[in-house]
Amino acid sequence: MVRMNRGRLPLNINKAVKVRIYPTSREKELLNKTFGCCRLLWNQMLAERNNVYQQLKEDSEALRAHKYKTEKDYKQEFEFMTEVDSKALQSATRHLLEAFQN
């Protein structure tokens, strides 16, 4: 919501809602698995990118053309990643790619 301040610059008002959740033990386990898999995926993809950069930093053409592993490749390597929601893993992948673009 934006309000005008008597002809001056608009004031931005941010609103938020705090919610407390009480997950069951089964839901806690699923949340922990999801967070752990997202963290593992992020770290594995980051390590791969760093290793490829260290190996190919002199050859920018090869660095641009390199095909990195996908989320699917990591799911085949770590089968337990299939137990968690794929949207969470896609989000972790997208956030890593955005971090490298900025």
Backbone as XML, in Angstrom:
<?xml version="1.0"?>
<chain id="A" units="angstrom">
  <residue number="1" name="MET">
    <atom name="N" x="0.847" y="-1.166" z="0.000"/>
    <atom name="CA" x="0.000" y="0.000" z="0.000"/>
    <atom name="C" x="0.899" y="1.237" z="0.000"/>
  </residue>
  <residue number="2" name="VAL">
    <atom name="N" x="0.544" y="2.228" z="-0.811"/>
    <atom name="CA" x="1.332" y="3.455" z="-0.894"/>
    <atom name="C" x="0.433" y="4.625" z="-0.530"/>
  </residue>
  <residue number="3" name="ARG">
    <atom name="N" x="0.873" y="5.439" z="0.422"/>
    <atom name="CA" x="0.138" y="6.648" z="0.789"/>
    <atom name="C" x="0.961" y="7.862" z="0.406"/>
  </residue>
  <residue number="4" name="MET">
    <atom name="N" x="0.285" y="8.918" z="0.067"/>
    <atom name="CA" x="0.983" y="10.161" z="-0.243"/>
    <atom name="C" x="1.140" y="10.955" z="1.051"/>
  </residue>
  <residue number="5" name="ASN">
    <atom name="N" x="2.243" y="11.635" z="1.183"/>
    <atom name="CA" x="2.558" y="12.377" z="2.390"/>
    <atom name="C" x="2.507" y="13.870" z="2.089"/>
  </residue>
  <residue number="6" name="ARG">
    <atom name="N" x="1.319" y="14.425" z="1.964"/>
    <atom name="CA" x="1.078" y="15.858" z="1.729"/>
    <atom name="C" x="1.961" y="16.434" z="0.625"/>
  </residue>
  <residue number="7" name="GLY">
    <atom name="N" x="1.877" y="15.822" z="-0.542"/>
    <atom name="CA" x="2.603" y="16.351" z="-1.678"/>
    <atom name="C" x="4.061" y="15.931" z="-1.759"/>
  </residue>
  <residue number="8" name="ARG">
    <atom name="N" x="4.565" y="15.286" z="-0.739"/>
    <atom name="CA" x="5.956" y="14.821" z="-0.770"/>
    <atom name="C" x="6.017" y="13.436" z="-1.398"/>
  </residue>
  <residue number="9" name="LEU">
    <atom name="N" x="7.159" y="12.810" z="-1.277"/>
    <atom name="CA" x="7.332" y="11.468" z="-1.819"/>
    <atom name="C" x="6.385" y="10.488" z="-1.131"/>
  </residue>
  <residue number="10" name="PRO">
    <atom name="N" x="5.944" y="9.474" z="-1.849"/>
    <atom name="CA" x="5.032" y="8.500" z="-1.242"/>
    <atom name="C" x="5.729" y="7.690" z="-0.148"/>
  </residue>
  <residue number="11" name="LEU">
    <atom name="N" x="4.949" y="7.358" z="0.885"/>
    <atom name="CA" x="5.439" y="6.511" z="1.968"/>
    <atom name="C" x="5.061" y="5.072" z="1.664"/>
  </residue>
  <residue number="12" name="ASN">
    <atom name="N" x="6.003" y="4.185" z="1.750"/>
    <atom name="CA" x="5.713" y="2.765" z="1.554"/>
    <atom name="C" x="5.366" y="2.144" z="2.895"/>
  </residue>
  <residue number="13" name="ILE">
    <atom name="N" x="4.283" y="1.425" z="2.910"/>
    <atom name="CA" x="3.864" y="0.732" z="4.117"/>
    <atom name="C" x="3.873" y="-0.757" z="3.816"/>
  </residue>
  <residue number="14" name="ASN">
    <atom name="N" x="4.699" y="-1.486" z="4.540"/>
    <atom name="CA" x="4.774" y="-2.932" z="4.374"/>
    <atom name="C" x="3.949" y="-3.599" z="5.460"/>
  </residue>
  <residue number="15" name="LYS">
    <atom name="N" x="3.188" y="-4.584" z="5.063"/>
    <atom name="CA" x="2.380" y="-5.326" z="6.022"/>
    <atom name="C" x="2.815" y="-6.779" z="6.009"/>
  </residue>
  <residue number="16" name="ALA">
    <atom name="N" x="2.711" y="-7.425" z="7.152"/>
    <atom name="CA" x="3.073" y="-8.837" z="7.260"/>
    <atom name="C" x="2.119" y="-9.524" z="8.223"/>
  </residue>
  <residue number="17" name="VAL">
    <atom name="N" x="2.032" y="-10.808" z="8.070"/>
    <atom name="CA" x="1.229" y="-11.618" z="8.972"/>
    <atom name="C" x="2.143" y="-12.686" z="9.547"/>
  </residue>
  <residue number="18" name="LYS">
    <atom name="N" x="2.218" y="-12.761" z="10.873"/>
    <atom name="CA" x="3.004" y="-13.805" z="11.519"/>
    <atom name="C" x="2.076" y="-14.954" z="11.853"/>
  </residue>
  <residue number="19" name="VAL">
    <atom name="N" x="2.532" y="-16.143" z="11.530"/>
    <atom name="CA" x="1.732" y="-17.333" z="11.796"/>
    <atom name="C" x="2.611" y="-18.341" z="12.516"/>
  </residue>
  <residue number="20" name="ARG">
    <atom name="N" x="2.101" y="-18.927" z="13.558"/>
    <atom name="CA" x="2.820" y="-19.984" z="14.259"/>
    <atom name="C" x="2.205" y="-21.311" z="13.848"/>
  </residue>
  <residue number="21" name="ILE">
    <atom name="N" x="3.059" y="-22.261" z="13.502"/>
    <atom name="CA" x="2.546" y="-23.569" z="13.103"/>
    <atom name="C" x="2.925" y="-24.600" z="14.161"/>
  </residue>
  <residue number="22" name="TYR">
    <atom name="N" x="2.120" y="-25.619" z="14.254"/>
    <atom name="CA" x="2.353" y="-26.710" z="15.189"/>
    <atom name="C" x="2.321" y="-28.020" z="14.410"/>
  </residue>
  <residue number="23" name="PRO">
    <atom name="N" x="3.424" y="-28.342" z="13.731"/>
    <atom name="CA" x="3.420" y="-29.557" z="12.917"/>
    <atom name="C" x="3.461" y="-30.821" z="13.778"/>
  </residue>
  <residue number="24" name="THR">
    <atom name="N" x="2.878" y="-31.866" z="13.240"/>
    <atom name="CA" x="2.959" y="-33.164" z="13.903"/>
    <atom name="C" x="4.381" y="-33.699" z="13.731"/>
  </residue>
  <residue number="25" name="SER">
    <atom name="N" x="4.687" y="-34.777" z="14.404"/>
    <atom name="CA" x="6.042" y="-35.336" z="14.293"/>
    <atom name="C" x="6.326" y="-35.794" z="12.864"/>
  </residue>
  <residue number="26" name="ARG">
    <atom name="N" x="5.315" y="-36.291" z="12.183"/>
    <atom name="CA" x="5.483" y="-36.710" z="10.789"/>
    <atom name="C" x="5.756" y="-35.501" z="9.886"/>
  </residue>
  <residue number="27" name="GLU">
    <atom name="N" x="5.033" y="-34.414" z="10.123"/>
    <atom name="CA" x="5.246" y="-33.191" z="9.344"/>
    <atom name="C" x="6.616" y="-32.578" z="9.640"/>
  </residue>
  <residue number="28" name="LYS">
    <atom name="N" x="7.048" y="-32.648" z="10.906"/>
    <atom name="CA" x="8.382" y="-32.150" z="11.258"/>
    <atom name="C" x="9.451" y="-32.922" z="10.501"/>
  </residue>
  <residue number="29" name="GLU">
    <atom name="N" x="9.273" y="-34.234" z="10.430"/>
    <atom name="CA" x="10.232" y="-35.073" z="9.719"/>
    <atom name="C" x="10.286" y="-34.696" z="8.242"/>
  </residue>
  <residue number="30" name="LEU">
    <atom name="N" x="9.118" y="-34.478" z="7.631"/>
    <atom name="CA" x="9.073" y="-34.096" z="6.221"/>
    <atom name="C" x="9.709" y="-32.724" z="6.001"/>
  </residue>
  <residue number="31" name="LEU">
    <atom name="N" x="9.447" y="-31.782" z="6.903"/>
    <atom name="CA" x="10.069" y="-30.458" z="6.792"/>
    <atom name="C" x="11.590" y="-30.564" z="6.897"/>
  </residue>
  <residue number="32" name="ASN">
    <atom name="N" x="12.075" y="-31.347" z="7.855"/>
    <atom name="CA" x="13.523" y="-31.512" z="8.017"/>
    <atom name="C" x="14.153" y="-32.172" z="6.796"/>
  </residue>
  <residue number="33" name="LYS">
    <atom name="N" x="13.469" y="-33.170" z="6.225"/>
    <atom name="CA" x="13.974" y="-33.815" z="5.011"/>
    <atom name="C" x="14.028" y="-32.821" z="3.857"/>
  </residue>
  <residue number="34" name="THR">
    <atom name="N" x="12.976" y="-32.022" z="3.730"/>
    <atom name="CA" x="12.909" y="-31.045" z="2.641"/>
    <atom name="C" x="14.021" y="-30.015" z="2.764"/>
  </residue>
  <residue number="35" name="PHE">
    <atom name="N" x="14.191" y="-29.453" z="3.968"/>
    <atom name="CA" x="15.250" y="-28.458" z="4.169"/>
    <atom name="C" x="16.626" y="-29.071" z="3.936"/>
  </residue>
  <residue number="36" name="GLY">
    <atom name="N" x="16.813" y="-30.289" z="4.407"/>
    <atom name="CA" x="18.099" y="-30.964" z="4.225"/>
    <atom name="C" x="18.405" y="-31.239" z="2.764"/>
  </residue>
  <residue number="37" name="CYS">
    <atom name="N" x="17.408" y="-31.690" z="2.014"/>
    <atom name="CA" x="17.615" y="-31.969" z="0.587"/>
    <atom name="C" x="17.883" y="-30.687" z="-0.192"/>
  </residue>
  <residue number="38" name="CYS">
    <atom name="N" x="17.179" y="-29.619" z="0.150"/>
    <atom name="CA" x="17.422" y="-28.334" z="-0.524"/>
    <atom name="C" x="18.836" y="-27.844" z="-0.233"/>
  </residue>
  <residue number="39" name="ARG">
    <atom name="N" x="19.264" y="-27.981" z="1.012"/>
    <atom name="CA" x="20.615" y="-27.564" z="1.387"/>
    <atom name="C" x="21.665" y="-28.410" z="0.659"/>
  </residue>
  <residue number="40" name="LEU">
    <atom name="N" x="21.441" y="-29.730" z="0.607"/>
    <atom name="CA" x="22.370" y="-30.621" z="-0.090"/>
    <atom name="C" x="22.439" y="-30.286" z="-1.576"/>
  </residue>
  <residue number="41" name="LEU">
    <atom name="N" x="21.286" y="-30.082" z="-2.201"/>
    <atom name="CA" x="21.253" y="-29.748" z="-3.625"/>
    <atom name="C" x="21.999" y="-28.447" z="-3.890"/>
  </residue>
  <residue number="42" name="TRP">
    <atom name="N" x="21.732" y="-27.428" z="-3.077"/>
    <atom name="CA" x="22.417" y="-26.136" z="-3.218"/>
    <atom name="C" x="23.926" y="-26.333" z="-3.116"/>
  </residue>
  <residue number="43" name="ASN">
    <atom name="N" x="24.381" y="-27.037" z="-2.080"/>
    <atom name="CA" x="25.816" y="-27.214" z="-1.861"/>
    <atom name="C" x="26.471" y="-28.027" z="-2.976"/>
  </residue>
  <residue number="44" name="GLN">
    <atom name="N" x="25.798" y="-29.059" z="-3.456"/>
    <atom name="CA" x="26.355" y="-29.878" z="-4.538"/>
    <atom name="C" x="26.465" y="-29.071" z="-5.829"/>
  </residue>
  <residue number="45" name="MET">
    <atom name="N" x="25.421" y="-28.308" z="-6.142"/>
    <atom name="CA" x="25.443" y="-27.503" z="-7.365"/>
    <atom name="C" x="26.491" y="-26.391" z="-7.268"/>
  </residue>
  <residue number="46" name="LEU">
    <atom name="N" x="26.612" y="-25.802" z="-6.096"/>
    <atom name="CA" x="27.611" y="-24.753" z="-5.891"/>
    <atom name="C" x="29.024" y="-25.320" z="-6.021"/>
  </residue>
  <residue number="47" name="ALA">
    <atom name="N" x="29.262" y="-26.483" z="-5.436"/>
    <atom name="CA" x="30.581" y="-27.117" z="-5.531"/>
    <atom name="C" x="30.914" y="-27.455" z="-6.981"/>
  </residue>
  <residue number="48" name="GLU">
    <atom name="N" x="29.920" y="-27.955" z="-7.715"/>
    <atom name="CA" x="30.153" y="-28.275" z="-9.127"/>
    <atom name="C" x="30.520" y="-27.018" z="-9.914"/>
  </residue>
  <residue number="49" name="ARG">
    <atom name="N" x="29.783" y="-25.945" z="-9.688"/>
    <atom name="CA" x="30.068" y="-24.699" z="-10.403"/>
    <atom name="C" x="31.463" y="-24.176" z="-10.058"/>
  </residue>
  <residue number="50" name="ASN">
    <atom name="N" x="31.835" y="-24.247" z="-8.786"/>
    <atom name="CA" x="33.167" y="-23.783" z="-8.385"/>
    <atom name="C" x="34.266" y="-24.641" z="-9.000"/>
  </residue>
  <residue number="51" name="ASN">
    <atom name="N" x="34.079" y="-25.961" z="-9.012"/>
    <atom name="CA" x="35.077" y="-26.856" z="-9.602"/>
    <atom name="C" x="35.232" y="-26.617" z="-11.100"/>
  </residue>
  <residue number="52" name="VAL">
    <atom name="N" x="34.112" y="-26.477" z="-11.787"/>
    <atom name="CA" x="34.164" y="-26.233" z="-13.231"/>
    <atom name="C" x="34.850" y="-24.902" z="-13.510"/>
  </residue>
  <residue number="53" name="TYR">
    <atom name="N" x="34.537" y="-23.898" z="-12.710"/>
    <atom name="CA" x="35.174" y="-22.594" z="-12.909"/>
    <atom name="C" x="36.683" y="-22.688" z="-12.706"/>
  </residue>
  <residue number="54" name="GLN">
    <atom name="N" x="37.113" y="-23.390" z="-11.651"/>
    <atom name="CA" x="38.548" y="-23.526" z="-11.389"/>
    <atom name="C" x="39.259" y="-24.242" z="-12.534"/>
  </residue>
  <residue number="55" name="GLN">
    <atom name="N" x="38.595" y="-25.222" z="-13.136"/>
    <atom name="CA" x="39.214" y="-25.977" z="-14.219"/>
    <atom name="C" x="39.208" y="-25.221" z="-15.545"/>
  </residue>
  <residue number="56" name="LEU">
    <atom name="N" x="38.157" y="-24.438" z="-15.789"/>
    <atom name="CA" x="37.993" y="-23.808" z="-17.104"/>
    <atom name="C" x="38.096" y="-22.288" z="-17.087"/>
  </residue>
  <residue number="57" name="LYS">
    <atom name="N" x="38.627" y="-21.703" z="-16.022"/>
    <atom name="CA" x="38.620" y="-20.237" z="-15.939"/>
    <atom name="C" x="39.467" y="-19.572" z="-17.017"/>
  </residue>
  <residue number="58" name="GLU">
    <atom name="N" x="40.416" y="-20.294" z="-17.573"/>
    <atom name="CA" x="41.246" y="-19.732" z="-18.645"/>
    <atom name="C" x="40.536" y="-19.772" z="-19.995"/>
  </residue>
  <residue number="59" name="ASP">
    <atom name="N" x="39.600" y="-20.698" z="-20.156"/>
    <atom name="CA" x="38.909" y="-20.885" z="-21.435"/>
    <atom name="C" x="37.442" y="-20.473" z="-21.278"/>
  </residue>
  <residue number="60" name="SER">
    <atom name="N" x="37.156" y="-19.204" z="-21.524"/>
    <atom name="CA" x="35.803" y="-18.688" z="-21.300"/>
    <atom name="C" x="34.774" y="-19.321" z="-22.231"/>
  </residue>
  <residue number="61" name="GLU">
    <atom name="N" x="35.210" y="-19.707" z="-23.414"/>
    <atom name="CA" x="34.290" y="-20.349" z="-24.373"/>
    <atom name="C" x="33.821" y="-21.698" z="-23.837"/>
  </residue>
  <residue number="62" name="ALA">
    <atom name="N" x="34.744" y="-22.489" z="-23.328"/>
    <atom name="CA" x="34.395" y="-23.801" z="-22.765"/>
    <atom name="C" x="33.569" y="-23.638" z="-21.497"/>
  </residue>
  <residue number="63" name="LEU">
    <atom name="N" x="33.857" y="-22.603" z="-20.726"/>
    <atom name="CA" x="33.103" y="-22.348" z="-19.498"/>
    <atom name="C" x="31.648" y="-22.029" z="-19.814"/>
  </residue>
  <residue number="64" name="ARG">
    <atom name="N" x="31.427" y="-21.229" z="-20.852"/>
    <atom name="CA" x="30.055" y="-20.892" z="-21.250"/>
    <atom name="C" x="29.318" y="-22.090" z="-21.825"/>
  </residue>
  <residue number="65" name="ALA">
    <atom name="N" x="30.031" y="-22.969" z="-22.515"/>
    <atom name="CA" x="29.406" y="-24.113" z="-23.185"/>
    <atom name="C" x="29.219" y="-25.318" z="-22.264"/>
  </residue>
  <residue number="66" name="HIS">
    <atom name="N" x="29.783" y="-25.262" z="-21.062"/>
    <atom name="CA" x="29.707" y="-26.419" z="-20.164"/>
    <atom name="C" x="28.257" y="-26.703" z="-19.760"/>
  </residue>
  <residue number="67" name="LYS">
    <atom name="N" x="27.890" y="-27.979" z="-19.765"/>
    <atom name="CA" x="26.553" y="-28.404" z="-19.341"/>
    <atom name="C" x="26.631" y="-28.889" z="-17.900"/>
  </residue>
  <residue number="68" name="TYR">
    <atom name="N" x="25.986" y="-28.175" z="-17.017"/>
    <atom name="CA" x="25.982" y="-28.543" z="-15.605"/>
    <atom name="C" x="24.951" y="-29.631" z="-15.345"/>
  </residue>
  <residue number="69" name="LYS">
    <atom name="N" x="25.140" y="-30.353" z="-14.246"/>
    <atom name="CA" x="24.176" y="-31.374" z="-13.854"/>
    <atom name="C" x="22.847" y="-30.704" z="-13.519"/>
  </residue>
  <residue number="70" name="THR">
    <atom name="N" x="21.772" y="-31.428" z="-13.751"/>
    <atom name="CA" x="20.447" y="-30.900" z="-13.453"/>
    <atom name="C" x="19.924" y="-31.512" z="-12.162"/>
  </residue>
  <residue number="71" name="GLU">
    <atom name="N" x="18.795" y="-31.004" z="-11.737"/>
    <atom name="CA" x="18.135" y="-31.534" z="-10.542"/>
    <atom name="C" x="17.848" y="-33.025" z="-10.711"/>
  </residue>
  <residue number="72" name="LYS">
    <atom name="N" x="17.477" y="-33.409" z="-11.910"/>
    <atom name="CA" x="17.184" y="-34.819" z="-12.198"/>
    <atom name="C" x="18.422" y="-35.691" z="-11.992"/>
  </residue>
  <residue number="73" name="ASP">
    <atom name="N" x="19.577" y="-35.200" z="-12.414"/>
    <atom name="CA" x="20.827" y="-35.945" z="-12.225"/>
    <atom name="C" x="21.124" y="-36.154" z="-10.745"/>
  </residue>
  <residue number="74" name="TYR">
    <atom name="N" x="20.883" y="-35.124" z="-9.950"/>
    <atom name="CA" x="21.128" y="-35.247" z="-8.512"/>
    <atom name="C" x="20.116" y="-36.184" z="-7.855"/>
  </residue>
  <residue number="75" name="LYS">
    <atom name="N" x="18.897" y="-36.210" z="-8.359"/>
    <atom name="CA" x="17.901" y="-37.139" z="-7.819"/>
    <atom name="C" x="18.295" y="-38.586" z="-8.098"/>
  </residue>
  <residue number="76" name="GLN">
    <atom name="N" x="18.937" y="-38.826" z="-9.234"/>
    <atom name="CA" x="19.407" y="-40.183" z="-9.531"/>
    <atom name="C" x="20.593" y="-40.548" z="-8.649"/>
  </residue>
  <residue number="77" name="GLU">
    <atom name="N" x="21.426" y="-39.572" z="-8.356"/>
    <atom name="CA" x="22.596" y="-39.815" z="-7.515"/>
    <atom name="C" x="22.194" y="-40.001" z="-6.051"/>
  </residue>
  <residue number="78" name="PHE">
    <atom name="N" x="21.265" y="-39.172" z="-5.576"/>
    <atom name="CA" x="20.777" y="-39.234" z="-4.199"/>
    <atom name="C" x="19.292" y="-39.594" z="-4.246"/>
  </residue>
  <residue number="79" name="GLU">
    <atom name="N" x="18.989" y="-40.862" z="-4.173"/>
    <atom name="CA" x="17.611" y="-41.326" z="-4.366"/>
    <atom name="C" x="16.642" y="-40.802" z="-3.312"/>
  </residue>
  <residue number="80" name="PHE">
    <atom name="N" x="17.136" y="-40.463" z="-2.131"/>
    <atom name="CA" x="16.246" y="-39.962" z="-1.082"/>
    <atom name="C" x="15.654" y="-38.599" z="-1.427"/>
  </residue>
  <residue number="81" name="MET">
    <atom name="N" x="16.189" y="-37.915" z="-2.428"/>
    <atom name="CA" x="15.635" y="-36.618" z="-2.837"/>
    <atom name="C" x="14.262" y="-36.762" z="-3.485"/>
  </residue>
  <residue number="82" name="THR">
    <atom name="N" x="13.923" y="-37.981" z="-3.900"/>
    <atom name="CA" x="12.608" y="-38.192" z="-4.504"/>
    <atom name="C" x="11.502" y="-38.176" z="-3.455"/>
  </residue>
  <residue number="83" name="GLU">
    <atom name="N" x="11.864" y="-38.242" z="-2.175"/>
    <atom name="CA" x="10.873" y="-38.259" z="-1.098"/>
    <atom name="C" x="10.310" y="-36.880" z="-0.790"/>
  </residue>
  <residue number="84" name="VAL">
    <atom name="N" x="10.987" y="-35.827" z="-1.225"/>
    <atom name="CA" x="10.549" y="-34.474" z="-0.887"/>
    <atom name="C" x="9.890" y="-33.816" z="-2.096"/>
  </residue>
  <residue number="85" name="ASP">
    <atom name="N" x="9.227" y="-32.709" z="-1.844"/>
    <atom name="CA" x="8.508" y="-31.983" z="-2.886"/>
    <atom name="C" x="9.481" y="-31.426" z="-3.925"/>
  </residue>
  <residue number="86" name="SER">
    <atom name="N" x="9.206" y="-31.694" z="-5.178"/>
    <atom name="CA" x="10.112" y="-31.260" z="-6.248"/>
    <atom name="C" x="10.115" y="-29.740" z="-6.401"/>
  </residue>
  <residue number="87" name="LYS">
    <atom name="N" x="9.029" y="-29.079" z="-6.008"/>
    <atom name="CA" x="8.986" y="-27.619" z="-6.130"/>
    <atom name="C" x="9.996" y="-26.955" z="-5.200"/>
  </residue>
  <residue number="88" name="ALA">
    <atom name="N" x="10.227" y="-27.551" z="-4.040"/>
    <atom name="CA" x="11.229" y="-27.009" z="-3.116"/>
    <atom name="C" x="12.621" y="-27.127" z="-3.726"/>
  </residue>
  <residue number="89" name="LEU">
    <atom name="N" x="12.896" y="-28.255" z="-4.370"/>
    <atom name="CA" x="14.199" y="-28.449" z="-5.009"/>
    <atom name="C" x="14.357" y="-27.519" z="-6.214"/>
  </residue>
  <residue number="90" name="GLN">
    <atom name="N" x="13.285" y="-27.327" z="-6.963"/>
    <atom name="CA" x="13.327" y="-26.406" z="-8.103"/>
    <atom name="C" x="13.592" y="-24.982" z="-7.623"/>
  </residue>
  <residue number="91" name="SER">
    <atom name="N" x="12.998" y="-24.643" z="-6.495"/>
    <atom name="CA" x="13.199" y="-23.316" z="-5.930"/>
    <atom name="C" x="14.655" y="-23.120" z="-5.507"/>
  </residue>
  <residue number="92" name="ALA">
    <atom name="N" x="15.244" y="-24.132" z="-4.886"/>
    <atom name="CA" x="16.655" y="-24.044" z="-4.488"/>
    <atom name="C" x="17.545" y="-23.884" z="-5.716"/>
  </residue>
  <residue number="93" name="THR">
    <atom name="N" x="17.238" y="-24.632" z="-6.765"/>
    <atom name="CA" x="18.004" y="-24.530" z="-8.012"/>
    <atom name="C" x="17.872" y="-23.134" z="-8.608"/>
  </residue>
  <residue number="94" name="ARG">
    <atom name="N" x="16.653" y="-22.628" z="-8.659"/>
    <atom name="CA" x="16.407" y="-21.302" z="-9.230"/>
    <atom name="C" x="17.137" y="-20.218" z="-8.426"/>
  </residue>
  <residue number="95" name="HIS">
    <atom name="N" x="17.125" y="-20.333" z="-7.099"/>
    <atom name="CA" x="17.795" y="-19.335" z="-6.266"/>
    <atom name="C" x="19.304" y="-19.346" z="-6.486"/>
  </residue>
  <residue number="96" name="LEU">
    <atom name="N" x="19.876" y="-20.532" z="-6.676"/>
    <atom name="CA" x="21.317" y="-20.603" z="-6.948"/>
    <atom name="C" x="21.637" y="-19.955" z="-8.293"/>
  </residue>
  <residue number="97" name="LEU">
    <atom name="N" x="20.839" y="-20.236" z="-9.305"/>
    <atom name="CA" x="21.078" y="-19.649" z="-10.626"/>
    <atom name="C" x="20.930" y="-18.130" z="-10.584"/>
  </residue>
  <residue number="98" name="GLU">
    <atom name="N" x="19.946" y="-17.640" z="-9.834"/>
    <atom name="CA" x="19.765" y="-16.193" z="-9.693"/>
    <atom name="C" x="20.949" y="-15.566" z="-8.966"/>
  </residue>
  <residue number="99" name="ALA">
    <atom name="N" x="21.499" y="-16.276" z="-7.992"/>
    <atom name="CA" x="22.652" y="-15.753" z="-7.257"/>
    <atom name="C" x="23.857" y="-15.601" z="-8.181"/>
  </residue>
  <residue number="100" name="PHE">
    <atom name="N" x="24.012" y="-16.508" z="-9.133"/>
    <atom name="CA" x="25.134" y="-16.412" z="-10.061"/>
    <atom name="C" x="24.897" y="-15.355" z="-11.128"/>
  </residue>
  <residue number="101" name="GLN">
    <atom name="N" x="23.662" y="-15.006" z="-11.413"/>
    <atom name="CA" x="23.387" y="-13.987" z="-12.422"/>
    <atom name="C" x="23.546" y="-12.583" z="-11.866"/>
  </residue>
  <residue number="102" name="ASN">
    <atom name="N" x="23.414" y="-12.418" z="-10.569"/>
    <atom name="CA" x="23.530" y="-11.079" z="-9.968"/>
    <atom name="C" x="24.925" y="-10.696" z="-9.714"/>
  </residue>
</chain>
